[in-house]
Amino acid sequence: GFTDHVALGNEEWNPWEVEEKNELAASQQRYEANLKMIKYARSHLEQTSLRVQILGKAAIGLYLWQHIFGGHLEPADATAQWREGSQKAGKTHFSFLTGPSVVPGYFSVEAEHVVLVLNGREAAKVASAAQWLRYAQTLMRTRKIQRVAVVLLGNEQCNNGWIQPYLRRNGGFVDLLFVTYDYALVNEEDIFQWPLGVATYRNFPVAEPNWSMLHDPRSYLCNFLGTVYKNSSREALMEILKQDGLDKLCWIAAREQWQPQETNESFKNYQDALLHSDLTLCPVGINTECYRIYEACSYGSLPVIEDVMTPGDCGNSSMYHSAPLQLLKTMGAPFIFIKNWNELPAVLEKEKKMSLQEKIQRRKKLLEWYQNFKAWMRQKFITTLEKSFLPSYKG
Protein backbone atom coordinates (compact mmCIF):
# COMPACT_ATOMS: atom_id res chain seq x y z
CA GLY A 1 0.00 0.00 0.00
CA PHE A 2 2.91 2.32 0.77
CA THR A 3 4.18 2.17 -2.83
CA ASP A 4 0.68 2.95 -4.08
CA HIS A 5 0.75 6.13 -2.03
CA VAL A 6 4.16 7.16 -3.30
CA ALA A 7 3.29 6.67 -6.94
CA LEU A 8 -0.13 8.28 -6.67
CA GLY A 9 -0.72 10.31 -9.78
CA ASN A 10 3.06 10.29 -10.38
CA GLU A 11 3.36 12.88 -7.56
CA GLU A 12 5.62 12.50 -4.57
CA TRP A 13 3.57 12.28 -1.39
CA ASN A 14 4.19 15.01 1.21
CA PRO A 15 2.67 14.31 4.63
CA TRP A 16 2.99 18.09 5.55
CA GLU A 17 1.38 19.34 2.37
CA VAL A 18 -1.82 20.67 3.95
CA GLU A 19 0.10 22.49 6.68
CA GLU A 20 2.48 24.01 4.14
CA LYS A 21 -0.41 25.15 1.96
CA ASN A 22 -2.06 26.72 5.00
CA GLU A 23 1.24 28.36 6.00
CA LEU A 24 1.75 29.67 2.47
CA ALA A 25 -1.77 31.12 2.41
CA ALA A 26 -1.25 32.65 5.86
CA SER A 27 2.12 34.03 4.74
CA GLN A 28 0.48 35.50 1.62
CA GLN A 29 -2.21 37.08 3.80
CA ARG A 30 0.43 38.53 6.15
CA TYR A 31 2.38 39.88 3.18
CA GLU A 32 -0.75 41.52 1.72
CA ALA A 33 -1.72 42.91 5.13
CA ASN A 34 1.79 44.35 5.53
CA LEU A 35 1.63 45.80 2.05
CA LYS A 36 -1.69 47.43 2.90
CA MET A 37 -0.22 48.77 6.13
CA ILE A 38 2.82 50.18 4.31
CA LYS A 39 0.59 51.74 1.63
CA TYR A 40 -1.67 53.20 4.32
CA ALA A 41 1.31 54.49 6.31
CA ARG A 42 2.79 56.03 3.19
CA SER A 43 -0.47 57.69 2.15
CA HIS A 44 -1.07 58.73 5.76
CA LEU A 45 2.45 60.15 5.89
CA GLU A 46 1.76 62.10 2.71
CA GLN A 47 -1.41 63.44 4.30
CA THR A 48 0.22 64.54 7.53
CA SER A 49 3.64 65.55 6.30
CA LEU A 50 4.43 68.65 4.32
CA ARG A 51 7.58 69.77 2.54
CA VAL A 52 7.83 73.54 2.29
CA GLN A 53 10.60 75.51 0.60
CA ILE A 54 10.99 79.11 1.82
CA LEU A 55 12.72 81.46 -0.60
CA GLY A 56 14.01 84.52 1.25
CA LYS A 57 14.15 87.57 -1.02
CA ALA A 58 13.62 90.19 1.71
CA ALA A 59 15.56 90.72 4.94
CA ILE A 60 12.47 89.86 7.03
CA GLY A 61 13.08 86.27 5.85
CA LEU A 62 16.09 86.13 8.16
CA TYR A 63 13.92 87.31 11.06
CA LEU A 64 11.49 84.50 10.23
CA TRP A 65 14.19 81.84 9.92
CA GLN A 66 16.84 82.79 12.48
CA HIS A 67 14.84 84.65 15.15
CA ILE A 68 11.37 83.09 15.03
CA PHE A 69 12.31 79.57 13.89
CA GLY A 70 15.70 79.56 15.63
CA GLY A 71 17.10 78.04 12.41
CA HIS A 72 20.71 78.04 11.19
CA LEU A 73 22.14 78.87 7.79
CA GLU A 74 25.16 77.51 5.97
CA PRO A 75 27.54 79.13 5.28
CA ALA A 76 27.36 81.37 8.38
CA ASP A 77 28.88 84.30 6.42
CA ALA A 78 26.07 86.84 5.96
CA THR A 79 27.63 88.11 2.69
CA ALA A 80 27.59 84.67 1.00
CA GLN A 81 25.88 84.48 -2.40
CA TRP A 82 23.80 81.46 -1.38
CA ARG A 83 22.76 80.32 2.09
CA GLU A 84 20.50 77.47 3.13
CA GLY A 85 19.09 75.67 6.15
CA SER A 86 16.45 73.10 7.01
CA GLN A 87 14.26 72.21 9.96
CA LYS A 88 11.41 69.87 10.89
CA ALA A 89 8.61 71.67 12.71
CA GLY A 90 5.14 70.37 13.44
CA LYS A 91 4.17 68.07 10.57
CA THR A 92 6.30 70.06 8.16
CA HIS A 93 9.83 69.83 6.83
CA PHE A 94 11.04 73.34 6.01
CA SER A 95 14.01 74.27 3.85
CA PHE A 96 15.17 77.87 3.57
CA LEU A 97 17.16 79.44 0.72
CA THR A 98 18.42 82.99 0.54
CA GLY A 99 21.17 85.14 -0.97
CA PRO A 100 21.78 87.17 -4.16
CA SER A 101 22.24 83.96 -6.20
CA VAL A 102 18.70 82.78 -5.49
CA VAL A 103 17.06 84.13 -8.65
CA PRO A 104 13.99 82.85 -10.52
CA GLY A 105 14.73 79.76 -12.59
CA TYR A 106 18.29 79.09 -11.38
CA PHE A 107 17.74 76.54 -8.61
CA SER A 108 15.73 73.35 -8.21
CA VAL A 109 12.39 73.60 -6.44
CA GLU A 110 12.37 70.52 -4.25
CA ALA A 111 9.01 70.92 -2.55
CA GLU A 112 5.43 71.08 -3.79
CA HIS A 113 4.73 74.01 -1.48
CA VAL A 114 6.61 77.31 -1.59
CA VAL A 115 6.72 80.38 0.67
CA LEU A 116 8.07 83.50 -1.03
CA VAL A 117 9.48 86.18 1.30
CA LEU A 118 9.21 89.39 -0.71
CA ASN A 119 9.90 93.10 -0.33
CA GLY A 120 7.05 95.40 -1.38
CA ARG A 121 8.20 98.56 0.34
CA GLU A 122 8.87 100.65 -2.79
CA ALA A 123 8.32 100.53 -6.57
CA ALA A 124 11.66 98.91 -7.54
CA LYS A 125 11.17 96.18 -4.91
CA VAL A 126 7.59 95.58 -6.05
CA ALA A 127 8.85 95.01 -9.63
CA SER A 128 11.26 92.35 -8.36
CA ALA A 129 8.56 90.78 -6.15
CA ALA A 130 6.18 90.60 -9.14
CA GLN A 131 8.89 88.78 -11.13
CA TRP A 132 9.07 86.13 -8.37
CA LEU A 133 5.30 85.78 -8.34
CA ARG A 134 5.20 85.27 -12.12
CA TYR A 135 7.89 82.60 -11.76
CA ALA A 136 5.85 80.84 -9.05
CA GLN A 137 2.80 80.95 -11.31
CA THR A 138 4.79 79.26 -14.09
CA LEU A 139 5.88 76.53 -11.64
CA MET A 140 2.24 75.96 -10.73
CA ARG A 141 1.19 75.68 -14.36
CA THR A 142 3.92 73.09 -14.98
CA ARG A 143 2.77 71.27 -11.82
CA LYS A 144 6.19 71.65 -10.17
CA ILE A 145 4.49 73.23 -7.16
CA GLN A 146 0.95 73.09 -5.79
CA ARG A 147 0.62 75.86 -3.23
CA VAL A 148 2.12 79.29 -2.64
CA ALA A 149 2.18 81.56 0.42
CA VAL A 150 3.80 84.99 0.62
CA VAL A 151 5.48 86.74 3.56
CA LEU A 152 5.57 90.40 2.53
CA LEU A 153 7.56 93.32 3.87
CA GLY A 154 4.68 95.70 3.20
CA ASN A 155 4.76 99.35 2.33
CA GLU A 156 5.13 101.58 5.42
CA GLN A 157 1.92 103.43 4.52
CA CYS A 158 0.18 100.10 3.78
CA ASN A 159 -0.17 100.78 0.03
CA ASN A 160 -0.09 97.09 -0.88
CA GLY A 161 -2.81 97.08 -3.54
CA TRP A 162 -0.42 95.60 -6.15
CA ILE A 163 -0.48 92.16 -4.45
CA GLN A 164 -4.29 91.89 -4.35
CA PRO A 165 -4.76 90.37 -7.86
CA TYR A 166 -2.32 87.56 -6.96
CA LEU A 167 -4.43 86.35 -4.02
CA ARG A 168 -6.62 83.30 -4.56
CA ARG A 169 -9.61 85.17 -3.12
CA ASN A 170 -9.30 87.55 -6.10
CA GLY A 171 -8.79 84.84 -8.73
CA GLY A 172 -5.01 84.53 -8.25
CA PHE A 173 -2.91 81.64 -6.95
CA VAL A 174 -1.45 82.86 -3.62
CA ASP A 175 -3.22 80.98 -0.83
CA LEU A 176 -1.89 82.91 2.18
CA LEU A 177 -0.42 86.35 2.77
CA PHE A 178 1.54 87.31 5.91
CA VAL A 179 2.14 91.07 5.76
CA THR A 180 3.91 93.61 7.99
CA TYR A 181 2.30 96.73 9.48
CA ASP A 182 -1.38 97.29 10.34
CA TYR A 183 -2.71 96.48 6.86
CA ALA A 184 -6.47 97.09 6.92
CA LEU A 185 -7.23 93.94 4.87
CA VAL A 186 -5.85 91.57 7.51
CA ASN A 187 -8.70 89.14 8.22
CA GLU A 188 -7.07 86.19 10.05
CA GLU A 189 -8.38 83.87 7.32
CA ASP A 190 -5.96 84.21 4.40
CA ILE A 191 -4.31 87.56 5.24
CA PHE A 192 -2.38 87.75 8.51
CA GLN A 193 -0.33 90.46 10.20
CA TRP A 194 3.37 89.64 10.49
CA PRO A 195 5.92 91.32 12.80
CA LEU A 196 8.50 93.66 11.30
CA GLY A 197 11.15 92.20 13.64
CA VAL A 198 14.77 93.36 13.98
CA ALA A 199 16.88 94.95 11.23
CA THR A 200 18.46 91.79 9.88
CA TYR A 201 19.66 93.79 6.84
CA ARG A 202 22.04 95.45 9.33
CA ASN A 203 22.94 92.01 10.75
CA PHE A 204 21.20 92.56 14.08
CA PRO A 205 22.05 89.34 15.98
CA VAL A 206 19.89 86.75 17.71
CA ALA A 207 20.47 87.87 21.32
CA GLU A 208 20.30 85.13 23.95
CA PRO A 209 19.20 86.45 27.37
CA ASN A 210 21.89 85.95 30.02
CA TRP A 211 22.38 86.60 33.73
CA SER A 212 23.93 90.06 33.39
CA MET A 213 21.27 91.19 30.88
CA LEU A 214 18.69 90.40 33.54
CA HIS A 215 20.42 91.42 36.78
CA ASP A 216 23.01 94.15 36.16
CA PRO A 217 22.12 97.74 37.07
CA ARG A 218 21.89 99.83 33.89
CA SER A 219 23.67 103.18 33.63
CA TYR A 220 20.96 105.05 31.69
CA LEU A 221 17.25 105.58 32.27
CA CYS A 222 16.57 105.62 28.53
CA ASN A 223 18.12 105.79 25.06
CA PHE A 224 17.37 107.16 21.64
CA LEU A 225 19.87 106.77 18.81
CA GLY A 226 18.39 107.73 15.48
CA THR A 227 17.41 110.25 12.88
CA VAL A 228 15.54 113.39 13.91
CA TYR A 229 13.40 114.59 11.01
CA LYS A 230 12.49 118.28 10.69
CA ASN A 231 9.08 119.21 12.16
CA SER A 232 8.53 115.69 13.46
CA SER A 233 7.52 114.44 16.90
CA ARG A 234 11.16 113.36 17.22
CA GLU A 235 12.13 117.04 17.28
CA ALA A 236 9.56 117.59 20.05
CA LEU A 237 11.04 114.61 21.91
CA MET A 238 14.54 116.14 21.76
CA GLU A 239 13.22 119.41 23.16
CA ILE A 240 11.45 117.66 26.05
CA LEU A 241 14.61 115.67 26.88
CA LYS A 242 16.66 118.88 27.05
CA GLN A 243 14.27 120.30 29.66
CA ASP A 244 15.25 119.60 33.28
CA GLY A 245 18.45 117.91 32.05
CA LEU A 246 16.70 114.63 31.28
CA ASP A 247 19.05 114.11 28.33
CA LYS A 248 21.89 113.73 30.87
CA LEU A 249 20.15 110.66 32.31
CA CYS A 250 19.71 109.05 28.89
CA TRP A 251 21.98 107.87 26.04
CA ILE A 252 20.97 110.22 23.22
CA ALA A 253 22.65 110.34 19.81
CA ALA A 254 20.58 112.14 17.18
CA ARG A 255 21.46 112.61 13.53
CA GLU A 256 19.71 114.59 10.83
CA GLN A 257 19.93 112.04 8.04
CA TRP A 258 18.97 108.36 7.99
CA GLN A 259 21.86 105.96 7.33
CA PRO A 260 20.98 102.56 5.81
CA GLN A 261 24.30 100.98 6.78
CA GLU A 262 25.80 101.08 10.24
CA THR A 263 29.53 101.30 10.78
CA ASN A 264 30.87 98.68 13.20
CA GLU A 265 31.32 101.45 15.75
CA SER A 266 27.83 102.95 15.42
CA PHE A 267 26.25 99.49 15.54
CA LYS A 268 28.19 98.54 18.69
CA ASN A 269 27.15 101.87 20.27
CA TYR A 270 23.54 101.11 19.47
CA GLN A 271 23.69 97.62 21.00
CA ASP A 272 25.47 99.00 24.08
CA ALA A 273 22.79 101.69 24.44
CA LEU A 274 20.05 99.02 24.42
CA LEU A 275 21.96 96.87 26.88
CA HIS A 276 22.71 99.72 29.29
CA SER A 277 19.32 101.51 29.28
CA ASP A 278 16.20 100.61 31.23
CA LEU A 279 13.93 102.13 28.57
CA THR A 280 14.21 102.54 24.79
CA LEU A 281 12.33 105.51 23.31
CA CYS A 282 10.47 104.60 20.11
CA PRO A 283 9.12 107.75 18.40
CA VAL A 284 7.15 107.25 15.18
CA GLY A 285 8.94 107.30 11.85
CA ILE A 286 7.04 106.76 8.60
CA ASN A 287 5.18 104.02 10.50
CA THR A 288 4.60 103.54 14.23
CA GLU A 289 6.09 100.03 14.06
CA CYS A 290 9.87 100.08 13.84
CA TYR A 291 12.79 97.66 14.18
CA ARG A 292 13.81 99.45 17.39
CA ILE A 293 10.83 97.95 19.28
CA TYR A 294 11.99 94.37 18.66
CA GLU A 295 15.67 95.21 19.11
CA ALA A 296 14.95 96.74 22.52
CA CYS A 297 13.01 93.58 23.50
CA SER A 298 16.03 91.47 22.48
CA TYR A 299 18.15 93.20 25.14
CA GLY A 300 15.54 93.58 27.87
CA SER A 301 15.17 97.35 27.45
CA LEU A 302 11.49 98.28 27.74
CA PRO A 303 10.11 100.09 24.65
CA VAL A 304 8.34 103.40 25.28
CA ILE A 305 6.17 103.75 22.20
CA GLU A 306 4.56 106.82 20.69
CA ASP A 307 1.14 105.27 20.17
CA VAL A 308 -0.25 107.35 17.29
CA MET A 309 -1.50 106.54 13.80
CA THR A 310 0.80 107.48 10.92
CA PRO A 311 -0.44 108.82 7.56
CA GLY A 312 -1.54 106.26 4.95
CA ASP A 313 -3.89 103.28 4.89
CA CYS A 314 -2.64 101.39 7.93
CA GLY A 315 -5.30 100.09 10.26
CA ASN A 316 -8.19 102.16 8.95
CA SER A 317 -10.84 99.49 9.44
CA SER A 318 -13.45 98.58 12.03
CA MET A 319 -11.39 95.54 13.06
CA TYR A 320 -8.47 97.74 13.95
CA HIS A 321 -9.70 99.22 17.21
CA SER A 322 -6.23 98.57 18.68
CA ALA A 323 -4.26 100.07 15.82
CA PRO A 324 -1.53 101.04 15.57
CA LEU A 325 0.52 97.97 16.56
CA GLN A 326 -2.54 95.73 16.58
CA LEU A 327 -0.45 92.54 16.56
CA LEU A 328 1.73 93.52 19.52
CA LYS A 329 -1.21 94.80 21.58
CA THR A 330 -3.28 91.69 20.86
CA MET A 331 -0.34 89.64 22.14
CA GLY A 332 -0.27 91.64 25.38
CA ALA A 333 3.08 93.38 24.82
CA PRO A 334 4.18 94.78 28.23
CA PHE A 335 5.35 98.11 26.76
CA ILE A 336 4.77 101.72 27.85
CA PHE A 337 2.43 103.35 25.31
CA ILE A 338 2.19 107.17 25.32
CA LYS A 339 0.16 109.49 23.09
CA ASN A 340 2.44 112.51 23.47
CA TRP A 341 6.09 112.95 24.48
CA ASN A 342 4.92 115.49 27.08
CA GLU A 343 4.08 112.40 29.16
CA LEU A 344 7.75 111.32 29.16
CA PRO A 345 9.04 113.39 32.13
CA ALA A 346 6.46 111.71 34.43
CA VAL A 347 7.51 108.27 33.08
CA LEU A 348 11.19 109.04 33.78
CA GLU A 349 10.38 110.39 37.28
CA LYS A 350 8.67 107.10 38.08
CA GLU A 351 11.65 105.27 36.61
CA LYS A 352 14.09 107.05 38.95
CA LYS A 353 12.16 105.73 41.96
CA MET A 354 12.12 102.08 40.87
CA SER A 355 14.36 99.66 42.75
CA LEU A 356 16.79 97.38 40.90
CA GLN A 357 14.69 94.40 42.03
CA GLU A 358 11.59 95.90 40.40
CA LYS A 359 13.54 96.54 37.21
CA ILE A 360 14.87 92.95 37.20
CA GLN A 361 11.29 91.63 37.49
CA ARG A 362 10.20 93.88 34.63
CA ARG A 363 13.11 92.75 32.43
CA LYS A 364 12.28 89.14 33.18
CA LYS A 365 8.67 89.73 32.16
CA LEU A 366 9.73 91.52 28.94
CA LEU A 367 12.27 88.87 27.88
CA GLU A 368 9.82 86.04 28.64
CA TRP A 369 7.07 87.82 26.72
CA TYR A 370 9.35 88.27 23.69
CA GLN A 371 10.41 84.60 23.70
CA ASN A 372 6.75 83.57 23.92
CA PHE A 373 5.78 86.03 21.18
CA LYS A 374 8.32 84.49 18.77
CA ALA A 375 7.23 80.95 19.71
CA TRP A 376 3.59 81.90 19.16
CA MET A 377 4.32 83.47 15.75
CA ARG A 378 6.22 80.32 14.73
CA GLN A 379 3.36 78.07 15.80
CA LYS A 380 0.79 80.27 14.09
CA PHE A 381 2.81 80.29 10.85
CA ILE A 382 3.18 76.47 10.84
CA THR A 383 -0.44 75.78 11.79
CA THR A 384 -1.77 78.22 9.18
CA LEU A 385 0.32 76.59 6.43
CA GLU A 386 -0.68 73.07 7.48
CA LYS A 387 -4.36 74.00 7.68
CA SER A 388 -4.25 75.50 4.20
CA PHE A 389 -1.86 73.09 2.45
CA LEU A 390 -2.90 69.73 3.97
CA PRO A 391 -6.31 68.60 2.76
CA SER A 392 -6.65 66.18 5.69
CA TYR A 393 -5.53 68.64 8.39
CA LYS A 394 -6.98 67.61 11.76
CA GLY A 395 -5.05 70.05 13.99
CSV table of C-alpha atoms in Angstrom, one decimal, residues 155-160 180-186 193 286-288 308-326:
chain,number,residue,atom,x,y,z
A,155,ASN,CA,4.8,99.4,2.3
A,156,GLU,CA,5.1,101.6,5.4
A,157,GLN,CA,1.9,103.4,4.5
A,158,CYS,CA,0.2,100.1,3.8
A,159,ASN,CA,-0.2,100.8,0.0
A,160,ASN,CA,-0.1,97.1,-0.9
A,180,THR,CA,3.9,93.6,8.0
A,181,TYR,CA,2.3,96.7,9.5
A,182,ASP,CA,-1.4,97.3,10.3
A,183,TYR,CA,-2.7,96.5,6.9
A,184,ALA,CA,-6.5,97.1,6.9
A,185,LEU,CA,-7.2,93.9,4.9
A,186,VAL,CA,-5.8,91.6,7.5
A,193,GLN,CA,-0.3,90.5,10.2
A,286,ILE,CA,7.0,106.8,8.6
A,287,ASN,CA,5.2,104.0,10.5
A,288,THR,CA,4.6,103.5,14.2
A,308,VAL,CA,-0.2,107.3,17.3
A,309,MET,CA,-1.5,106.5,13.8
A,310,THR,CA,0.8,107.5,10.9
A,311,PRO,CA,-0.4,108.8,7.6
A,312,GLY,CA,-1.5,106.3,5.0
A,313,ASP,CA,-3.9,103.3,4.9
A,314,CYS,CA,-2.6,101.4,7.9
A,315,GLY,CA,-5.3,100.1,10.3
A,316,ASN,CA,-8.2,102.2,9.0
A,317,SER,CA,-10.8,99.5,9.4
A,318,SER,CA,-13.4,98.6,12.0
A,319,MET,CA,-11.4,95.5,13.1
A,320,TYR,CA,-8.5,97.7,14.0
A,321,HIS,CA,-9.7,99.2,17.2
A,322,SER,CA,-6.2,98.6,18.7
A,323,ALA,CA,-4.3,100.1,15.8
A,324,PRO,CA,-1.5,101.0,15.6
A,325,LEU,CA,0.5,98.0,16.6
A,326,GLN,CA,-2.5,95.7,16.6
